[in-house]
PDB file of C-alpha atoms in Angstrom:
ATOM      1  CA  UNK A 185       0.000   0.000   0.000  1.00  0.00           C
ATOM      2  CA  UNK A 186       1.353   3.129  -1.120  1.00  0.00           C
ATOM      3  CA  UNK A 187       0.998   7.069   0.311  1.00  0.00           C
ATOM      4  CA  UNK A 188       1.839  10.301  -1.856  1.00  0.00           C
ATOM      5  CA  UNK A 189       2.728  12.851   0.560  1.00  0.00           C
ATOM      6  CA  UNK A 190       2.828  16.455  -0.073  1.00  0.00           C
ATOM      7  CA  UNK A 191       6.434  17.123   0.223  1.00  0.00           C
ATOM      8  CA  UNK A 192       8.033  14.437  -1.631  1.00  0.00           C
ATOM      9  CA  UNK A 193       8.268  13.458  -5.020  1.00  0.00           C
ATOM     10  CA  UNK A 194       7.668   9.288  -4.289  1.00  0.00           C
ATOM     11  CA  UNK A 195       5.196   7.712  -3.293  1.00  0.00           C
ATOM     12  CA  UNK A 196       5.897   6.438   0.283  1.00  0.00           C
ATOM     13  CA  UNK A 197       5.159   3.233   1.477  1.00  0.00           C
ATOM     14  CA  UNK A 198       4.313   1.413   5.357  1.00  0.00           C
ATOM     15  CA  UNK A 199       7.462  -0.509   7.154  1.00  0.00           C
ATOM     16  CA  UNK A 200       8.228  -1.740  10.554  1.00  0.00           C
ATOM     17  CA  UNK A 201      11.097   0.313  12.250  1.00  0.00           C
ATOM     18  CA  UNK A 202      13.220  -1.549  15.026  1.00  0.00           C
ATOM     19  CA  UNK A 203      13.455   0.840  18.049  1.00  0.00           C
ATOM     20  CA  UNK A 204      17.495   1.948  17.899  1.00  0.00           C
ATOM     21  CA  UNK A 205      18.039   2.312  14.370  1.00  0.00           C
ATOM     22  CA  UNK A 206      18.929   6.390  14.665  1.00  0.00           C
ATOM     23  CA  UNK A 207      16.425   7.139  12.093  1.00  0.00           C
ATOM     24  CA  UNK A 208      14.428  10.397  12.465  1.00  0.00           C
ATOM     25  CA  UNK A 209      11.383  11.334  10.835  1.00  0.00           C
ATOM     26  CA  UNK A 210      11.675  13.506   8.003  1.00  0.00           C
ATOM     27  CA  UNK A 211       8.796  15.762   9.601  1.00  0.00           C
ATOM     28  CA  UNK A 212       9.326  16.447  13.235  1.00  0.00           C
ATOM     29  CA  UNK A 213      13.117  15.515  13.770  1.00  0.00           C
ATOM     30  CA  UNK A 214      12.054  12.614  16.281  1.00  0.00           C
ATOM     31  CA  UNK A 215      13.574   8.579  16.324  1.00  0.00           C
ATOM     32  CA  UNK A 216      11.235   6.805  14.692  1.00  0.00           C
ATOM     33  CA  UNK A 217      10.556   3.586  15.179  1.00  0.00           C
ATOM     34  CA  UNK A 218       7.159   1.165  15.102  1.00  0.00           C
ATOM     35  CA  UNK A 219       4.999   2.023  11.622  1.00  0.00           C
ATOM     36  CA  UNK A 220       6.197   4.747   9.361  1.00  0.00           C
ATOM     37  CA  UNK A 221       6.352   6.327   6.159  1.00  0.00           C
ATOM     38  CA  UNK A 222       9.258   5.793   4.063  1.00  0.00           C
ATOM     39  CA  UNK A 223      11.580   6.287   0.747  1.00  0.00           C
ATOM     40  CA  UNK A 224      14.477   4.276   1.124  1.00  0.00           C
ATOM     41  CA  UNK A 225      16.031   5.700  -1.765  1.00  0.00           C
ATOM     42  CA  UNK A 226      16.011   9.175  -0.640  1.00  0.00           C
ATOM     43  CA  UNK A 227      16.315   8.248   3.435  1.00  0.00           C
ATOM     44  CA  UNK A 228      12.611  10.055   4.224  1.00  0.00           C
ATOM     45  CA  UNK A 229      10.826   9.011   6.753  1.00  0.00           C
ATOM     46  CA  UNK A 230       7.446  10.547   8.987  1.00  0.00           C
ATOM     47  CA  UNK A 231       5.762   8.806  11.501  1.00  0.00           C
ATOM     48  CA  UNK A 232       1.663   7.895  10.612  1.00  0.00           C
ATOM     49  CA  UNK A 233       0.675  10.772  12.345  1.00  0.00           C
ATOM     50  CA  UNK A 234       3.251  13.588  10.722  1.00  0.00           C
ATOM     51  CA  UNK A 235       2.695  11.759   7.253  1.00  0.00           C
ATOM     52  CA  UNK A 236      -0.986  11.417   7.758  1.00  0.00           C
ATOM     53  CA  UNK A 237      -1.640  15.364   9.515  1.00  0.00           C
ATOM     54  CA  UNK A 238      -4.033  17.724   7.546  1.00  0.00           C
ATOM     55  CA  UNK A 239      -2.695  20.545   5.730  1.00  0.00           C
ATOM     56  CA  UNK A 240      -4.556  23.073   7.610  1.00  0.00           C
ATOM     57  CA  UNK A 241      -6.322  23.205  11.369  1.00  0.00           C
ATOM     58  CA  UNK A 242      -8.253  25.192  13.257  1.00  0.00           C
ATOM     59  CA  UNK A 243      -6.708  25.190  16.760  1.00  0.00           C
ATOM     60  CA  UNK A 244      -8.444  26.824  20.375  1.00  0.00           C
ATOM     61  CA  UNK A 245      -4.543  28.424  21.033  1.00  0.00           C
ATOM     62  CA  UNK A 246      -5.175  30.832  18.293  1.00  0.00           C
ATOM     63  CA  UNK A 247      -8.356  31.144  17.268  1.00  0.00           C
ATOM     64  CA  UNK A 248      -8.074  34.538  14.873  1.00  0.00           C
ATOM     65  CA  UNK A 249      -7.360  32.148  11.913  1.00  0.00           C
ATOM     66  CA  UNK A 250      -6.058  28.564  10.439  1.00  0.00           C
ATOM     67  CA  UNK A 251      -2.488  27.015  11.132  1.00  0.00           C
ATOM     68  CA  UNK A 252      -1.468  25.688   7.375  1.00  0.00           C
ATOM     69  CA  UNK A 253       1.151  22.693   8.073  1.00  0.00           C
ATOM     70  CA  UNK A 254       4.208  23.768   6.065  1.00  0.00           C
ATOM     71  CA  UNK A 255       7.512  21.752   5.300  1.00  0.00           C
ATOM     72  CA  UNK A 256       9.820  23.662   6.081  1.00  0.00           C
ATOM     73  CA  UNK A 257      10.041  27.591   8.045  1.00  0.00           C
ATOM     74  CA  UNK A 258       9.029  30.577   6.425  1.00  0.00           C
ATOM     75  CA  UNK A 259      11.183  32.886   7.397  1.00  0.00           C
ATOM     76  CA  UNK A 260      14.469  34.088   6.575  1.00  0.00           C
ATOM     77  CA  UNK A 261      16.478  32.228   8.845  1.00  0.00           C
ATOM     78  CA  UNK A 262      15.193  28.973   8.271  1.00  0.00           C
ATOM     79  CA  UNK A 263      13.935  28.241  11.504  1.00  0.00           C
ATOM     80  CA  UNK A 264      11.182  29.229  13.694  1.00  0.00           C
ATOM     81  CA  UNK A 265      10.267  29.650  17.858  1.00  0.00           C
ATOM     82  CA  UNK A 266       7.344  27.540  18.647  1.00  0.00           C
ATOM     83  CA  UNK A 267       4.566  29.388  20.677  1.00  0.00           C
ATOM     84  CA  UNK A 268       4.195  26.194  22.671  1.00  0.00           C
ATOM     85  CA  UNK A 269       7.374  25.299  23.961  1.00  0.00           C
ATOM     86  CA  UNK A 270       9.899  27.636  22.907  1.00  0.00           C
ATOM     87  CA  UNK A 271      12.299  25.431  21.317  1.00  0.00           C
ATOM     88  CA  UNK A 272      13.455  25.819  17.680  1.00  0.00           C
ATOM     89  CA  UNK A 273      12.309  24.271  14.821  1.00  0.00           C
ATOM     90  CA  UNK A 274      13.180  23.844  10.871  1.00  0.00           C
ATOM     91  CA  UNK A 275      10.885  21.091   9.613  1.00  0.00           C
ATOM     92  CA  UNK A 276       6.938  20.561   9.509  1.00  0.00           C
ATOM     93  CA  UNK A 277       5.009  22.958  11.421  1.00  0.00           C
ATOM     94  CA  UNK A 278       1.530  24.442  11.859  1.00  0.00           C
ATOM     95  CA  UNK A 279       1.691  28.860  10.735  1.00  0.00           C
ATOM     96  CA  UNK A 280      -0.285  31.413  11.144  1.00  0.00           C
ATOM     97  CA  UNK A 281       2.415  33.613   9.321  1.00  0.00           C
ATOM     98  CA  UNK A 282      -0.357  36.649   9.516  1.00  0.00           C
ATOM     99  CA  UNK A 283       0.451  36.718  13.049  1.00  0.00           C
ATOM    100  CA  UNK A 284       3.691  34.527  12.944  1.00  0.00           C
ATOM    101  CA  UNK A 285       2.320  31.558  15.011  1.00  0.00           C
ATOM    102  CA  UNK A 286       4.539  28.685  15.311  1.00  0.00           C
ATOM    103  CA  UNK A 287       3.804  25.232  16.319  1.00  0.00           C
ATOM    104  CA  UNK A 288       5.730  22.011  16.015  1.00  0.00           C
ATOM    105  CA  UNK A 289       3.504  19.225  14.862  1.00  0.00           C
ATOM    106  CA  UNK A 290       3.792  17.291  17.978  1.00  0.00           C
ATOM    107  CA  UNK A 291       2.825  20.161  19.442  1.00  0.00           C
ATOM    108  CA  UNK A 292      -0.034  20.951  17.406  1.00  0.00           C
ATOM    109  CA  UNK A 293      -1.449  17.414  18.040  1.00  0.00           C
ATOM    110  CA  UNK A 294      -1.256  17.410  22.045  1.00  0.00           C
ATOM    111  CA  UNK A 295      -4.454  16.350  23.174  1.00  0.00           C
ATOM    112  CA  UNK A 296      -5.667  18.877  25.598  1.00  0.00           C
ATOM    113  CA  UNK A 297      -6.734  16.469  27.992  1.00  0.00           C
ATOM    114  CA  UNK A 298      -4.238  13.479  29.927  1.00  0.00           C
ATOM    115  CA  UNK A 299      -3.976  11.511  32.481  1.00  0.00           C
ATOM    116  CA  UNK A 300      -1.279  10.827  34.276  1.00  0.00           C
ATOM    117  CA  UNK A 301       0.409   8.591  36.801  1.00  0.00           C
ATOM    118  CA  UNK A 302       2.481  11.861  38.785  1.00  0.00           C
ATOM    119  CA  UNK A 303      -1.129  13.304  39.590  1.00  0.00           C
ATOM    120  CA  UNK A 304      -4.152  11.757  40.595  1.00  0.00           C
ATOM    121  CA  UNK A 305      -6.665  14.153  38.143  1.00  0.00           C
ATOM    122  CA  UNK A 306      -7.036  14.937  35.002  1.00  0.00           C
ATOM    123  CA  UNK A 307      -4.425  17.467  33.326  1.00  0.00           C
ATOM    124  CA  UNK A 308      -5.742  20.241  31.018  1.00  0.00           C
ATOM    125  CA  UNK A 309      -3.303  21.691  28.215  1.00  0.00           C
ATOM    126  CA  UNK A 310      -3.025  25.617  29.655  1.00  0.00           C
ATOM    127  CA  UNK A 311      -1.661  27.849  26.653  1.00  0.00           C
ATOM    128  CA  UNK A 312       0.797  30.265  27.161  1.00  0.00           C
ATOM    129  CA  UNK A 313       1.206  33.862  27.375  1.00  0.00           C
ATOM    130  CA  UNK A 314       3.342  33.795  24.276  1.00  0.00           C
ATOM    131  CA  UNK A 315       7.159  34.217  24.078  1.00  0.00           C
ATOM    132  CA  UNK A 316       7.335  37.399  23.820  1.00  0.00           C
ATOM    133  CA  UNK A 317       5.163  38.361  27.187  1.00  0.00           C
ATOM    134  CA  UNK A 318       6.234  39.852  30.238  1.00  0.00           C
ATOM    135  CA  UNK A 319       5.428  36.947  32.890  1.00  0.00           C
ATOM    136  CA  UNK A 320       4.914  39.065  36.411  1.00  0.00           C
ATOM    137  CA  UNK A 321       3.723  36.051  38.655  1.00  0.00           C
ATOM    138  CA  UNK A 322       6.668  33.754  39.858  1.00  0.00           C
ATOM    139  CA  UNK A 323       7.222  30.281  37.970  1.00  0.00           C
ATOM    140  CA  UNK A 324       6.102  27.026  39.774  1.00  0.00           C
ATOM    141  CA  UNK A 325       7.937  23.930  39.213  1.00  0.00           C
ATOM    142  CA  UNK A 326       6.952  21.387  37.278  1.00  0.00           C
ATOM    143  CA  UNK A 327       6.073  17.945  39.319  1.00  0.00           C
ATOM    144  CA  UNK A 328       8.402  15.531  37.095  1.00  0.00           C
ATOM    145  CA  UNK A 329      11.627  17.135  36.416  1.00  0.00           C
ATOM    146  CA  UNK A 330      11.259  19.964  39.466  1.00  0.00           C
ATOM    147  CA  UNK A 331      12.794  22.469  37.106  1.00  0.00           C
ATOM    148  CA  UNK A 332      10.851  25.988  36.954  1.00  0.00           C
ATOM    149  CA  UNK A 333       8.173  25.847  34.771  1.00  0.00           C
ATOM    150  CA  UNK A 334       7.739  28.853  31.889  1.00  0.00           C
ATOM    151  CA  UNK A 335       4.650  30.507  32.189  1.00  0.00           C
ATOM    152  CA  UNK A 336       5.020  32.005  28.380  1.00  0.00           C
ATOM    153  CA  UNK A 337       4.808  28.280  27.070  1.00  0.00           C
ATOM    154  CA  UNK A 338       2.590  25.704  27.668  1.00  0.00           C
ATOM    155  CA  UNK A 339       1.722  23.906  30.363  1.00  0.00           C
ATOM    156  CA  UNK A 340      -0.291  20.458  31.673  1.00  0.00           C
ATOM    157  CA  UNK A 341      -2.265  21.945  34.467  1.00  0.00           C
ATOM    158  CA  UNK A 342      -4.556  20.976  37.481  1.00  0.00           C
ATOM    159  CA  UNK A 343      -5.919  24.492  38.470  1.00  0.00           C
ATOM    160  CA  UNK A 344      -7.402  23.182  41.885  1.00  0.00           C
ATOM    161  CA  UNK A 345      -4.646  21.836  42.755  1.00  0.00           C
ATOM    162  CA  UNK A 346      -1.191  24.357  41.562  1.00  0.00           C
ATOM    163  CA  UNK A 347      -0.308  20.989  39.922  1.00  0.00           C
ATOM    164  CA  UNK A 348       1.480  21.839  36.398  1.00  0.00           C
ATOM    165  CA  UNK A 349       3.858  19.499  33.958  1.00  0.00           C
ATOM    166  CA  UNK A 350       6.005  20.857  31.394  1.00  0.00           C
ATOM    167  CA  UNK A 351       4.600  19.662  28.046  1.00  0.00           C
ATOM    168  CA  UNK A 352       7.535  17.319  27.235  1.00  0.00           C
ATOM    169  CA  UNK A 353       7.830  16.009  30.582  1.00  0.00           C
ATOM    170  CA  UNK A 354       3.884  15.081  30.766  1.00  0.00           C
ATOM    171  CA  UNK A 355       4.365  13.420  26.750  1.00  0.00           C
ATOM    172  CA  UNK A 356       7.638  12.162  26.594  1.00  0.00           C
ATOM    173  CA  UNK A 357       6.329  10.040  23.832  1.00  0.00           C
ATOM    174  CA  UNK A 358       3.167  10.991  21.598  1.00  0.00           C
ATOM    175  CA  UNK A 359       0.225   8.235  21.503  1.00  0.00           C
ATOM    176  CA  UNK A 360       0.172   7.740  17.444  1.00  0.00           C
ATOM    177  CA  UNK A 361      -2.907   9.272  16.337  1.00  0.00           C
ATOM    178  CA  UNK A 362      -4.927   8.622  12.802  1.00  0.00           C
ATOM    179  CA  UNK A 363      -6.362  10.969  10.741  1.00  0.00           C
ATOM    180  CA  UNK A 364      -9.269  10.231   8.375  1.00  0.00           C
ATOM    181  CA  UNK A 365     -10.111  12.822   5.426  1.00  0.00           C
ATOM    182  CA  UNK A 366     -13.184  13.728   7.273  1.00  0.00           C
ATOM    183  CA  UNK A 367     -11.958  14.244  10.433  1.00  0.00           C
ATOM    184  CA  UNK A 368     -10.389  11.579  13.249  1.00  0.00           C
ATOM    185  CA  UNK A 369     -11.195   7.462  13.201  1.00  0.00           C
ATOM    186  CA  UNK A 370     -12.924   6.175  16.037  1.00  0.00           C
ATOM    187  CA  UNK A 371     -10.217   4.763  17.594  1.00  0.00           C
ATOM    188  CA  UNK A 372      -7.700   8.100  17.757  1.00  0.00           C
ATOM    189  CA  UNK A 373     -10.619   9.360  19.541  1.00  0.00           C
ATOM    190  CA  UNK A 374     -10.627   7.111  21.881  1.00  0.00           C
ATOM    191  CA  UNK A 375      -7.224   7.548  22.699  1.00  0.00           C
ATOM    192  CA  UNK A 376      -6.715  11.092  22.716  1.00  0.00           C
ATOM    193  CA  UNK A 377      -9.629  11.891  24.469  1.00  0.00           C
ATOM    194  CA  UNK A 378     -12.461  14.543  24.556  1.00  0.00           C
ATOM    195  CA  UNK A 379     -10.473  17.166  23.760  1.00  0.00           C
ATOM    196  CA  UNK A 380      -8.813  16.131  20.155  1.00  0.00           C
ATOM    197  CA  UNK A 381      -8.998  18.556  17.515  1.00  0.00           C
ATOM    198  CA  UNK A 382     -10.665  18.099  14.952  1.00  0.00           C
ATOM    199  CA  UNK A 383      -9.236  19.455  11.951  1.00  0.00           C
ATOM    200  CA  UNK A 384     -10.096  20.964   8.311  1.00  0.00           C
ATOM    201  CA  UNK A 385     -10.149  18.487   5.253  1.00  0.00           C
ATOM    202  CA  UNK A 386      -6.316  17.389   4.148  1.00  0.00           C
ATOM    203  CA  UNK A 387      -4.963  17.110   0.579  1.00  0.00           C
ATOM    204  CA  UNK A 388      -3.153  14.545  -1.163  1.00  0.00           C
ATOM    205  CA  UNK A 389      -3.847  10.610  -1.065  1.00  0.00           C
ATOM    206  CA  UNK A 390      -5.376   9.054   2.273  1.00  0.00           C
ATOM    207  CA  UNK A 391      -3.113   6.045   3.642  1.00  0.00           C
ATOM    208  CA  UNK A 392      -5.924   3.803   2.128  1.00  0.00           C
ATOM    209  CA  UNK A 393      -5.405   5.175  -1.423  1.00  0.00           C
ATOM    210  CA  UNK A 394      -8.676   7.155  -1.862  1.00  0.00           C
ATOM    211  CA  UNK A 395      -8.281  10.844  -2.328  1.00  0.00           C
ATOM    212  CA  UNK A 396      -9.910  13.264   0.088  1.00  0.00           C
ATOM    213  CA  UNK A 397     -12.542  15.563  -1.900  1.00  0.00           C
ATOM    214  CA  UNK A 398     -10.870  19.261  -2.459  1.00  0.00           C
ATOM    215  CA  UNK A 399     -11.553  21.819  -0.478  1.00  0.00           C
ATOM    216  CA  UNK A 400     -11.661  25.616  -1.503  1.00  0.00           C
ATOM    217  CA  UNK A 401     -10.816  27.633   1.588  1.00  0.00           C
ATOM    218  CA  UNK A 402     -10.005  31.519   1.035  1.00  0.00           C
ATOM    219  CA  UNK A 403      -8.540  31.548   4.510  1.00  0.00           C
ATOM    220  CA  UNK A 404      -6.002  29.086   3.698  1.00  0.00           C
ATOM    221  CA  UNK A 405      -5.461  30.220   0.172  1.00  0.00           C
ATOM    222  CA  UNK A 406      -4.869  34.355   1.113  1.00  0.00           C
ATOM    223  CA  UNK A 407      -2.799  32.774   4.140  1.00  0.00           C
ATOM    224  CA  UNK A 408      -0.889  30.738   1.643  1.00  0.00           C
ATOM    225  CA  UNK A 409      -0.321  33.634  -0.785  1.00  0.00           C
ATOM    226  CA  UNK A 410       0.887  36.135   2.180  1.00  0.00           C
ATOM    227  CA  UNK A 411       3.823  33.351   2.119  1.00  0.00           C
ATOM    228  CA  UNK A 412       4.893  33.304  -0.865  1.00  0.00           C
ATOM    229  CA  UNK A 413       4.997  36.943  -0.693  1.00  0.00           C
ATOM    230  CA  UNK A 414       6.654  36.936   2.413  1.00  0.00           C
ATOM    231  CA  UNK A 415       9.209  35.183   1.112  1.00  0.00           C
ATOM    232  CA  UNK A 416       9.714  36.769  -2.368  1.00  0.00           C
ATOM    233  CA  UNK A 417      10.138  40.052  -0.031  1.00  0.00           C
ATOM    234  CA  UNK A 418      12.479  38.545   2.231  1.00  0.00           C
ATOM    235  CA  UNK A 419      14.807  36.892  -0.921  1.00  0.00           C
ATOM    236  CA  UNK A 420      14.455  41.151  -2.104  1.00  0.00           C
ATOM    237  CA  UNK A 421      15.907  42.125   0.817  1.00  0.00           C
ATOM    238  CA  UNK A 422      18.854  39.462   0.880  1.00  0.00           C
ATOM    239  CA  UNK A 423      19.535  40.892  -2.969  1.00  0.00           C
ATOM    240  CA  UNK A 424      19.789  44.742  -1.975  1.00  0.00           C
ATOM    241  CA  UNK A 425      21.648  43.697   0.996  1.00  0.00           C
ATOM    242  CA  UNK A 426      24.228  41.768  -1.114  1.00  0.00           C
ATOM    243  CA  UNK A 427      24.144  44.445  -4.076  1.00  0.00           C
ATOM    244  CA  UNK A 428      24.658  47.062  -1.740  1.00  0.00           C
ATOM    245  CA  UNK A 429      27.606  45.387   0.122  1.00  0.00           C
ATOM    246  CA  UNK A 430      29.273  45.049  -3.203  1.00  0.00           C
ATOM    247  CA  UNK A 431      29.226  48.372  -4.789  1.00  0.00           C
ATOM    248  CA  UNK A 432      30.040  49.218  -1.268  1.00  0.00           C
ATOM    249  CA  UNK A 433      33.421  47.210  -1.597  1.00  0.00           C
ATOM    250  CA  UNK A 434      34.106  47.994  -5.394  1.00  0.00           C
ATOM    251  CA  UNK A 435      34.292  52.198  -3.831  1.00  0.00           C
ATOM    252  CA  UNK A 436      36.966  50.997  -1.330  1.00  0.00           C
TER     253      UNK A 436
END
């Protein structure tokens, strides 16, 4: 069974990874190991859920407009800050780039509800104040790892009880989650509980071979066009810089 993917020219098909083989998915940077995506010939690999995530999503941690999953940054630089845990990134993520909103995809897809075996109630996902806000109220430490705990970023929470995990510390390891072309398969739901997000229609081919219907979304296309514009201006400003530098150096 065979999977076109977006962002690469073969079609990809299903294997078996053993645990400790050092390969990383193509999409998030993470081992991979279990059922994946893969070209051997071109060493590109995604996990089921990076391979099988929509190309667009509305999410409640920025609600203005879509996130469009992109292959690679937008900016410049070639990387980006995600708004949910403040690490770099330079492979698939979820934009806003009206607002430049960042998310890894594993961030994206953290179900806003867990359990877990540090604290005896449910954990809510508690968004951020955003990197760039001025956090007033002292940090608390997070109940795994004890280090201080980033208020700008987010956070697994129990209000009641002060209780609050750092995202990576709560999900070490992501529960593999399925997507359908019409939203999320029975099972996923099961597993990632009430508060999975539902997401916007996908493009490409569907791991079963059948081709999601198309969907014409002005949202996602004028966000879509801002980036290409976005990035035409920022390759401008690269070519004055360099032209500039060099008539600079032919005066000297």
């Amino acid at each position: 069974m065979e999977y076109k993917h977006f962002n690469h020219e073969h079609n990809l098909a299903i294997f078996e990874l053993q645990a400790g083989n050092g390969i990383h998915c193509s999409g998030c940077r993470t081992l991979c190991s279990g059922s994946a995506y893969a070209c051997w010939k071109c060493n590109f690999f995604l996990h089921l859920e990076c391979g099988n995530a929509n190309r667009s999503m509305e999410h409640p941690s920025h609600e203005l407009h879509h996130l469009t999953l992109v292959p690679c940054p937008t900016y410049s630089a070639g990387s980006f800050v995600c708004n949910a845990c403040g690490a770099p990134g330079s492979s698939f993520s979820y934009c806003c780039p009206l607002c430049e909103f960042d998310l890894h995809i594993r961030c994206a897809l953290l179900p806003a509800i867990i359990s877990h075996r540090a604290h005896p109630h449910e954990l809510s996902l508690t968004y951020g104040l955003g990197p760039q806000a001025k956090v007033s109220s002292p940090p608390d430490a997070c109940g795994i790892c004890h280090k201080l705990v980033d208020n700008k970023f987010w956070t697994y929470s129990c209000g009641p009880c002060k209780f609050q995990l750092h995202t990576s510390c709560a999900t070490p390891e992501m529960v593999p989650i399925s997507y359908q072309a019409d939203g999320v398969s029975g099972n996923a739901a099961a597993e990632a509980g009430p508060g999975f997000y539902k997401e916007e229609n996908g493009s490409g081919s569907s791991p079963n071979g059948s081709k999601p219907a198309e969907v014409e979304d002005p949202v996602l296309e004028t966000q879509l066009e801002l980036m290409r514009l976005q990035q035409e201006l920022e390759l401008s400003n690269q070519l004055a810089k360099m032209m500039a530098s060099y008539n600079l150096s032919s005066l000297v």
